[in-house]
CSV table of C-alpha atoms and ligand atoms in Angstrom, one decimal:
chain,number,residue,atom,x,y,z
A,1,MET,CA,0.0,0.0,0.0
A,2,GLU,CA,1.7,3.1,-1.2
A,3,ASN,CA,0.4,5.4,1.5
A,4,LYS,CA,1.5,3.3,4.4
A,5,ASN,CA,4.5,5.5,5.0
A,6,ALA,CA,2.5,8.7,5.1
A,7,ILE,CA,0.5,7.5,8.2
A,8,ASN,CA,3.6,6.1,9.8
A,9,LYS,CA,5.1,9.5,9.7
A,10,ILE,CA,2.5,10.9,12.1
A,11,LYS,CA,4.3,11.4,15.3
A,12,PHE,CA,2.2,12.1,18.4
A,13,SER,CA,5.1,13.5,20.3
A,14,ASN,CA,3.1,15.0,23.2
A,15,ILE,CA,0.8,12.2,23.9
A,16,ILE,CA,0.3,12.1,27.7
A,17,LYS,CA,1.8,8.9,29.0
A,18,GLN,CA,-1.5,8.4,30.8
A,19,LYS,CA,-2.0,5.0,32.4
A,20,GLU,CA,1.1,4.0,30.6
A,21,ARG,CA,2.3,1.5,33.1
A,22,GLU,CA,-0.8,-0.4,33.6
A,23,LEU,CA,-1.4,-0.5,29.8
A,24,LYS,CA,2.1,-1.8,29.1
A,25,ASP,CA,1.2,-5.3,29.7
A,26,PRO,CA,-2.2,-5.9,28.2
A,27,LYS,CA,-1.7,-9.7,28.2
A,28,ARG,CA,-3.9,-11.1,30.8
A,29,THR,CA,-4.3,-14.5,32.3
A,30,PHE,CA,-7.6,-15.8,31.2
A,31,THR,CA,-9.3,-18.9,32.3
A,32,SER,CA,-11.0,-20.6,29.4
A,33,LYS,CA,-14.2,-22.5,29.8
A,34,LYS,CA,-12.4,-25.8,29.9
A,35,GLY,CA,-10.5,-24.6,32.9
A,36,GLY,CA,-7.2,-24.2,31.1
A,37,GLU,CA,-5.1,-21.1,31.3
A,38,ASN,CA,-4.9,-19.2,28.1
A,39,LYS,CA,-2.9,-16.1,27.4
A,40,MET,CA,-5.2,-13.8,25.5
A,41,LYS,CA,-5.0,-10.2,24.4
A,42,LYS,CA,-7.1,-7.8,26.2
A,43,ARG,CA,-10.0,-6.3,24.3
A,44,ILE,CA,-10.9,-2.8,23.3
A,45,LEU,CA,-14.3,-1.8,22.2
A,46,THR,CA,-15.3,1.7,21.2
A,47,GLY,CA,-17.1,3.4,18.3
A,48,ASP,CA,-19.1,6.2,16.8
A,49,ARG,CA,-22.6,7.1,15.7
A,50,PRO,CA,-22.9,7.3,11.9
A,51,THR,CA,-24.5,10.8,12.0
A,52,GLY,CA,-21.8,12.6,10.0
A,53,PRO,CA,-18.1,12.7,9.4
A,54,LEU,CA,-15.7,12.5,12.4
A,55,HIS,CA,-13.9,15.6,13.6
A,56,LEU,CA,-10.8,16.7,15.5
A,57,GLY,CA,-12.5,16.2,18.8
A,58,HIS,CA,-13.0,12.5,18.0
A,59,TYR,CA,-9.4,12.3,17.0
A,60,VAL,CA,-7.8,13.6,20.2
A,61,GLY,CA,-10.5,12.1,22.4
A,62,SER,CA,-10.4,8.5,21.1
A,63,LEU,CA,-9.2,7.8,17.5
A,64,GLU,CA,-5.6,8.5,18.4
A,65,ASN,CA,-5.7,6.0,21.3
A,66,ARG,CA,-7.3,3.4,19.0
A,67,VAL,CA,-4.5,3.7,16.5
A,68,ARG,CA,-2.0,3.6,19.3
A,69,PHE,CA,-3.3,0.5,20.9
A,70,GLN,CA,-4.3,-1.6,18.0
A,71,ASN,CA,-1.2,-3.7,18.1
A,72,GLU,CA,-1.4,-4.7,21.7
A,73,TYR,CA,-5.1,-5.1,22.0
A,74,ASP,CA,-7.8,-7.0,20.2
A,75,CYS,CA,-9.8,-4.1,18.9
A,76,PHE,CA,-13.5,-3.9,18.0
A,77,PHE,CA,-14.8,-0.6,16.6
A,78,ILE,CA,-18.6,-0.3,16.5
A,79,ILE,CA,-20.5,1.9,14.1
A,80,ALA,CA,-23.5,2.5,16.3
A,81,ASP,CA,-26.5,2.8,14.0
A,82,TYR,CA,-29.1,2.1,16.7
A,83,GLN,CA,-27.9,5.2,18.4
A,84,VAL,CA,-28.8,7.3,15.3
A,85,LEU,CA,-32.4,6.6,16.2
A,86,THR,CA,-32.2,8.4,19.5
A,87,ASP,CA,-32.1,12.0,18.1
A,88,HIS,CA,-32.0,11.5,14.3
A,89,LEU,CA,-35.1,9.3,13.9
A,90,ARG,CA,-36.2,11.2,10.8
A,91,GLU,CA,-32.8,11.0,9.1
A,92,THR,CA,-32.2,7.3,8.7
A,93,ALA,CA,-32.0,7.6,5.0
A,94,LYS,CA,-28.6,9.2,5.4
A,95,THR,CA,-27.2,6.5,7.7
A,96,GLU,CA,-25.8,4.2,5.0
A,97,ARG,CA,-23.8,7.1,3.6
A,98,TYR,CA,-22.5,8.1,7.0
A,99,ILE,CA,-21.5,4.5,7.8
A,100,LYS,CA,-19.2,4.7,4.8
A,101,GLU,CA,-17.9,8.0,5.9
A,102,VAL,CA,-17.0,6.7,9.3
A,103,VAL,CA,-15.2,3.7,7.8
A,104,LEU,CA,-13.3,6.0,5.6
A,105,ASP,CA,-12.4,8.2,8.6
A,106,TYR,CA,-11.2,5.1,10.5
A,107,LEU,CA,-9.0,3.9,7.7
A,108,SER,CA,-7.7,7.4,7.0
A,109,VAL,CA,-6.4,7.9,10.5
A,110,GLY,CA,-4.6,4.6,10.4
A,111,ILE,CA,-7.0,2.1,11.9
A,112,SER,CA,-5.9,-1.1,10.1
A,113,PRO,CA,-8.6,-3.5,9.1
A,114,GLU,CA,-5.9,-6.3,9.3
A,115,LYS,CA,-5.4,-5.6,13.0
A,116,SER,CA,-8.8,-4.3,14.0
A,117,THR,CA,-12.4,-5.3,13.6
A,118,ILE,CA,-14.9,-2.7,12.3
A,119,PHE,CA,-18.6,-3.7,12.5
A,120,ILE,CA,-22.2,-2.4,12.3
A,121,GLN,CA,-24.1,-2.5,15.6
A,122,SER,CA,-27.6,-3.5,14.2
A,123,LEU,CA,-26.1,-6.5,12.4
A,124,ILE,CA,-25.2,-8.1,15.6
A,125,PRO,CA,-28.4,-9.5,17.1
A,126,GLU,CA,-26.7,-10.6,20.3
A,127,ILE,CA,-26.4,-6.9,21.2
A,128,ALA,CA,-30.1,-6.5,21.1
A,129,GLU,CA,-30.6,-9.6,23.1
A,130,LEU,CA,-28.1,-8.4,25.8
A,131,THR,CA,-29.8,-5.0,25.9
A,132,MET,CA,-33.1,-6.8,26.8
A,133,TYR,CA,-31.5,-8.7,29.7
A,134,PHE,CA,-29.6,-5.7,31.0
A,135,SER,CA,-32.6,-3.4,30.8
A,136,MET,CA,-34.0,-5.4,33.7
A,137,MET,CA,-31.0,-4.6,35.9
A,138,VAL,CA,-31.1,-0.8,35.7
A,139,THR,CA,-33.6,1.5,37.4
A,140,LEU,CA,-35.4,4.3,35.7
A,141,ALA,CA,-34.0,6.7,38.3
A,142,ARG,CA,-30.4,5.6,37.4
A,143,LEU,CA,-31.0,6.3,33.7
A,144,GLN,CA,-32.6,9.7,34.4
A,145,ARG,CA,-29.4,10.7,36.3
A,146,ASN,CA,-27.1,10.2,33.2
A,147,PRO,CA,-25.5,13.6,32.6
A,148,THR,CA,-24.6,12.8,28.9
A,149,VAL,CA,-28.1,11.8,28.1
A,150,LYS,CA,-29.4,15.0,29.7
A,151,GLU,CA,-27.0,17.1,27.7
A,152,GLU,CA,-28.0,15.4,24.5
A,153,VAL,CA,-31.7,15.8,25.1
A,154,LYS,CA,-31.1,19.5,25.7
A,155,ALA,CA,-28.9,19.9,22.6
A,156,ALA,CA,-31.4,18.1,20.4
A,157,LYS,CA,-34.2,20.3,21.8
A,158,ILE,CA,-36.3,17.2,22.5
A,159,SER,CA,-39.3,17.9,24.7
A,160,GLU,CA,-40.4,14.3,25.1
A,161,MET,CA,-37.8,11.6,25.3
A,162,SER,CA,-38.4,8.2,23.9
A,163,TYR,CA,-37.9,5.1,26.0
A,164,GLY,CA,-35.1,4.0,23.6
A,165,PHE,CA,-33.3,7.4,24.0
A,166,LEU,CA,-33.4,7.2,27.8
A,167,GLY,CA,-32.2,3.6,27.7
A,168,TYR,CA,-29.5,3.8,25.0
A,169,PRO,CA,-26.7,3.7,27.7
A,170,ILE,CA,-28.0,0.2,28.3
A,171,SER,CA,-27.6,-0.7,24.7
A,172,GLN,CA,-24.1,0.9,24.8
A,173,ALA,CA,-23.3,-1.4,27.7
A,174,ALA,CA,-24.4,-4.3,25.6
A,175,ASP,CA,-22.1,-3.1,22.8
A,176,ILE,CA,-19.2,-3.2,25.2
A,177,LEU,CA,-20.0,-6.3,27.1
A,178,SER,CA,-21.1,-8.3,24.0
A,179,VAL,CA,-17.4,-8.8,23.2
A,180,ARG,CA,-16.4,-8.8,26.9
A,181,ALA,CA,-14.2,-5.7,26.3
A,182,ASN,CA,-11.7,-4.5,28.9
A,183,LEU,CA,-10.7,-1.0,27.8
A,184,ILE,CA,-12.9,1.7,26.3
A,185,PRO,CA,-11.1,4.6,24.7
A,186,VAL,CA,-13.5,7.5,24.6
A,187,GLY,CA,-14.0,11.2,24.9
A,188,GLU,CA,-14.8,12.5,28.3
A,189,ASP,CA,-18.6,12.8,27.6
A,190,GLN,CA,-18.7,9.0,27.2
A,191,LEU,CA,-17.4,8.2,30.7
A,192,ALA,CA,-20.9,8.3,32.1
A,193,HIS,CA,-21.8,5.4,29.8
A,194,VAL,CA,-18.7,3.4,30.8
A,195,GLU,CA,-19.6,3.9,34.4
A,196,GLN,CA,-23.1,2.6,33.7
A,197,THR,CA,-21.6,-0.4,31.9
A,198,ARG,CA,-19.4,-1.2,34.9
A,199,GLU,CA,-22.4,-1.2,37.1
A,200,ILE,CA,-24.3,-3.5,34.8
A,201,ALA,CA,-21.4,-5.9,34.6
A,202,ARG,CA,-21.1,-6.0,38.3
A,203,THR,CA,-24.8,-6.5,38.8
A,204,PHE,CA,-24.9,-9.3,36.3
A,205,ASN,CA,-21.8,-11.0,37.8
A,206,ARG,CA,-23.3,-10.8,41.3
A,207,LEU,CA,-26.6,-12.2,40.2
A,208,PHE,CA,-25.5,-15.0,37.8
A,209,GLY,CA,-21.8,-15.6,38.3
A,210,LYS,CA,-18.8,-14.0,36.7
A,211,VAL,CA,-19.2,-13.7,33.0
A,212,PHE,CA,-18.1,-10.1,32.3
A,213,PRO,CA,-14.9,-8.2,32.9
A,214,ILE,CA,-15.3,-4.8,34.5
A,215,PRO,CA,-14.2,-2.5,31.7
A,216,GLU,CA,-12.3,0.7,32.1
A,217,GLY,CA,-12.6,4.0,30.3
A,218,LEU,CA,-9.6,5.6,28.7
A,219,VAL,CA,-9.8,9.3,27.9
A,220,GLY,CA,-7.5,10.8,25.2
A,221,ARG,CA,-4.9,13.5,25.7
A,222,VAL,CA,-7.5,16.2,25.2
A,223,PRO,CA,-10.6,15.0,27.0
A,224,ARG,CA,-13.0,17.5,25.6
A,225,LEU,CA,-11.9,19.7,22.6
A,226,VAL,CA,-13.9,22.9,22.4
A,227,GLY,CA,-15.7,23.8,19.2
A,228,LEU,CA,-14.8,26.8,17.2
A,229,ASP,CA,-17.5,28.8,19.0
A,230,GLY,CA,-16.3,27.8,22.4
A,231,GLN,CA,-19.1,25.3,23.0
A,232,LYS,CA,-18.7,21.5,22.9
A,233,MET,CA,-17.5,20.4,19.5
A,234,SER,CA,-20.3,18.6,17.8
A,235,LYS,CA,-21.3,17.5,14.3
A,236,SER,CA,-24.7,19.1,14.6
A,237,ARG,CA,-23.6,22.5,16.1
A,238,GLY,CA,-21.6,23.5,13.0
A,239,ASN,CA,-18.6,24.3,15.1
A,240,ALA,CA,-16.4,21.3,14.2
A,241,ILE,CA,-13.3,20.8,11.9
A,242,PHE,CA,-13.8,17.5,10.2
A,243,LEU,CA,-11.0,15.1,9.4
A,244,SER,CA,-12.2,15.2,5.8
A,245,ASP,CA,-12.3,19.1,5.5
A,246,SER,CA,-10.3,20.6,2.7
A,247,PRO,CA,-7.4,23.1,3.4
A,248,GLU,CA,-9.6,26.0,2.3
A,249,THR,CA,-12.5,24.9,4.6
A,250,VAL,CA,-10.1,24.6,7.5
A,251,ARG,CA,-8.8,28.1,6.9
A,252,ARG,CA,-12.2,29.6,6.6
A,253,LYS,CA,-13.6,27.8,9.7
A,254,ILE,CA,-10.6,28.9,11.8
A,255,ASN,CA,-10.8,32.4,10.4
A,256,THR,CA,-14.3,32.9,11.6
A,257,ALA,CA,-13.8,31.3,15.0
A,258,ILE,CA,-14.4,33.2,18.2
A,259,THR,CA,-11.3,34.2,20.2
A,260,ASP,CA,-10.8,36.2,23.4
A,261,PRO,CA,-13.7,38.7,23.4
A,262,ALA,CA,-11.6,41.2,25.3
A,263,ARG,CA,-9.2,41.6,22.4
A,264,ILE,CA,-10.2,44.1,19.7
A,265,HIS,CA,-6.8,45.4,18.5
A,266,PRO,CA,-3.9,43.1,17.8
A,267,THR,CA,-1.9,44.9,20.5
A,268,ASP,CA,-4.5,44.4,23.2
A,269,LEU,CA,-3.2,42.1,25.9
A,270,GLY,CA,-4.7,38.6,25.4
A,271,HIS,CA,-6.0,35.9,27.6
A,272,PRO,CA,-5.0,32.6,26.0
A,273,ASP,CA,-6.5,30.5,28.8
A,274,ILE,CA,-10.0,31.6,27.8
A,275,CYS,CA,-9.4,31.6,24.0
A,276,ASN,CA,-10.6,28.5,22.2
A,277,ILE,CA,-8.0,29.0,19.4
A,278,PHE,CA,-5.3,28.7,22.0
A,279,GLN,CA,-6.8,25.4,23.1
A,280,TYR,CA,-6.2,24.1,19.6
A,281,HIS,CA,-2.6,25.4,19.7
A,282,LYS,CA,-2.2,23.5,22.9
A,283,ALA,CA,-3.6,20.3,21.3
A,284,PHE,CA,-2.0,20.5,17.9
A,285,ASN,CA,0.9,22.8,18.0
A,286,PRO,CA,2.9,21.9,21.1
A,287,SER,CA,6.2,23.2,19.7
A,288,GLU,CA,5.0,26.8,19.2
A,289,CYS,CA,2.4,26.8,22.0
A,290,LYS,CA,4.5,28.5,24.7
A,291,GLU,CA,5.7,31.3,22.4
A,292,ILE,CA,2.2,32.0,21.2
A,293,GLU,CA,0.9,32.1,24.7
A,294,ASP,CA,3.6,34.6,25.8
A,295,ASP,CA,3.1,36.8,22.6
A,296,CYS,CA,-0.6,36.8,23.0
A,297,LYS,CA,-0.4,37.9,26.7
A,298,LYS,CA,2.0,40.7,25.7
A,299,GLY,CA,-0.1,41.8,22.7
A,300,LYS,CA,2.7,40.8,20.4
A,301,ILE,CA,0.7,38.5,18.2
A,302,GLY,CA,-2.8,39.4,16.8
A,303,CYS,CA,-5.7,37.0,16.5
A,304,VAL,CA,-5.5,37.0,12.7
A,305,THR,CA,-1.8,35.9,12.6
A,306,CYS,CA,-2.4,33.4,15.4
A,307,LYS,CA,-5.3,31.9,13.5
A,308,LYS,CA,-3.3,31.7,10.3
A,309,ARG,CA,-0.6,29.8,12.1
A,310,LEU,CA,-3.1,27.4,13.6
A,311,ALA,CA,-4.7,26.8,10.2
A,312,GLU,CA,-1.3,25.9,8.8
A,313,VAL,CA,-0.6,23.5,11.6
A,314,ILE,CA,-4.0,21.8,11.4
A,315,ASN,CA,-3.7,21.5,7.6
A,316,ARG,CA,-0.2,20.0,8.0
A,317,PHE,CA,-1.6,17.5,10.5
A,318,LEU,CA,-4.6,16.6,8.3
A,319,GLU,CA,-2.6,16.2,5.1
A,320,PRO,CA,-1.6,12.5,5.6
A,321,ILE,CA,-5.1,11.7,6.7
A,322,ARG,CA,-6.5,13.3,3.5
A,323,GLU,CA,-4.0,11.4,1.5
A,324,LYS,CA,-5.1,8.1,2.9
A,325,ARG,CA,-8.7,9.1,2.4
A,326,ARG,CA,-8.1,9.8,-1.2
A,327,TYR,CA,-6.6,6.4,-1.5
A,328,TYR,CA,-9.5,4.5,0.1
A,329,ASP,CA,-12.4,6.6,-1.2
A,330,GLY,CA,-14.1,4.8,-4.1
A,331,GLN,CA,-12.7,1.4,-3.1
A,332,GLU,CA,-16.2,0.1,-2.5
A,333,LYS,CA,-15.0,-3.6,-2.6
A,334,LEU,CA,-12.5,-3.0,0.1
A,335,ILE,CA,-15.0,-1.3,2.3
A,336,LYS,CA,-17.5,-4.1,1.8
A,337,ALA,CA,-14.8,-6.6,2.7
A,338,VAL,CA,-13.8,-4.7,5.8
A,339,LEU,CA,-17.4,-4.6,7.1
A,340,GLY,CA,-18.2,-8.1,6.1
A,341,ALA,CA,-15.2,-9.6,7.8
A,342,GLY,CA,-15.7,-7.3,10.8
A,343,ASN,CA,-19.3,-8.4,11.3
A,344,GLU,CA,-18.4,-12.0,11.0
A,345,LYS,CA,-15.5,-11.8,13.5
A,346,THR,CA,-17.6,-9.9,16.0
A,347,ARG,CA,-20.5,-12.4,15.8
A,348,LYS,CA,-18.2,-15.2,16.6
A,349,GLU,CA,-17.4,-13.4,19.9
A,350,THR,CA,-20.9,-12.2,20.6
A,351,LYS,CA,-22.4,-15.7,20.1
A,352,GLU,CA,-19.9,-17.0,22.6
A,353,THR,CA,-20.9,-14.3,25.0
A,354,ILE,CA,-24.6,-15.1,24.7
A,355,LYS,CA,-23.9,-18.7,25.3
A,356,LEU,CA,-22.1,-17.9,28.5
A,357,VAL,CA,-24.9,-15.4,29.5
A,358,ARG,CA,-27.7,-17.9,28.8
A,359,GLU,CA,-26.0,-20.6,30.7
A,360,ALA,CA,-25.4,-18.3,33.6
A,361,MET,CA,-29.0,-17.2,33.6
A,362,HIS,CA,-30.3,-20.7,33.3
A,363,PHE,CA,-31.8,-19.7,30.0
A,364,ASP,CA,-30.2,-22.5,28.0
A,365,TYR,CA,-33.1,-24.9,28.7
A,366,LYS,CA,-30.9,-27.9,28.2
A,367,ARG,CA,-33.2,-30.4,29.8
A,368,LEU,CA,-36.3,-29.1,28.0
A,369,LEU,CA,-34.8,-28.9,24.6
A,370,GLN,CA,-32.1,-31.5,24.3
A,371,ASP,CA,-32.2,-35.3,24.5
B,401,LIG,N1,-22.1,6.9,22.2
B,401,LIG,C1,-20.9,6.9,21.4
B,401,LIG,C2,-20.8,8.3,20.7
B,401,LIG,O1,-21.8,9.0,20.6
B,401,LIG,C3,-20.8,5.8,20.3
B,401,LIG,C4,-20.8,4.4,20.9
B,401,LIG,C5,-21.7,3.5,20.7
B,401,LIG,C6,-19.8,3.9,21.8
B,401,LIG,N2,-21.4,2.3,21.4
B,401,LIG,C7,-20.2,2.5,22.0
B,401,LIG,C8,-18.6,4.3,22.3
B,401,LIG,C9,-19.5,1.7,22.9
B,401,LIG,C10,-17.9,3.5,23.2
B,401,LIG,C11,-18.3,2.2,23.4
B,401,LIG,O2,-19.7,8.7,20.3
């Protein structure tokens, strides 16, 4: 593959060495069903909703960690089409196109289909089955306390929430536990769902015996990247820089972004700590960040110049991703093969999980149905 080198050149020099020590040895001792000891790779599961292209917030929150850990972990990446129904119920006609966009985003940032498994949520019936069981183990009050769901309901301006919207964290727990995942690389907003998943896993294990590991969340080096308007970066708010944006689009978006409101003239003393453009310099421009901070505080660099420099850095960062995207875009056969193999590999694991679950719950009806 001619573009392999391009992606290899991306160096994430300032990745926080968060949890480095405990992640160093992902090999765990695993007791197989037959009682033997197997060395197995630990598993990652994480994913995205196919409601649009992925953006820089996804990158620093989760994608970067996925690429980073795909050698050491057995990785499952879910394209969560059920979740589209929570707040985009009338836009399902677009889902197929967005699924393809998400796959392209994954491949473009360096997720390798040879190492990792990419699959579509609704094609895995075991996830729906697990959701049913788990829904009996969570109270209504617990769901109503979920801060991420509350935020999303507010953002989508939904006055009356559906049962499925309120309950989607249970379905997300089913995603994670269907492959018995150990590590969940996510943006900060998803930690509430990981916590819910841990509670469900504990409850199940307590009631029926130990079937599930208790998964851990892993937040990226920038837990919550702000949008260009200073609010949460989100596909629907129009404040995001997409991984697939062209250089011109990146320049235009950064140019119109809000900066420190107290600065009117380039020589006014700036406050980088409250400027969202500076948050991007911190995330994507570590080598110039200190100088820009000092110059801004002293009124030695104006917002226009500061934005120009940022646009250059972001465009340089996105270039290898764009290059890979150009390579994969249009390769329909390859994308089909990736999803086909991904679904198949995932089902192998989820079927095994359901078997363990049904046995544990005395729902295998051996005496009733077998000779
Ligand atoms: N809720 C996640 C998002 O909106 C997507 C998602 C679905 C997910 N299932 C998951 C993330 C399981 C982590 C684990 O981005």
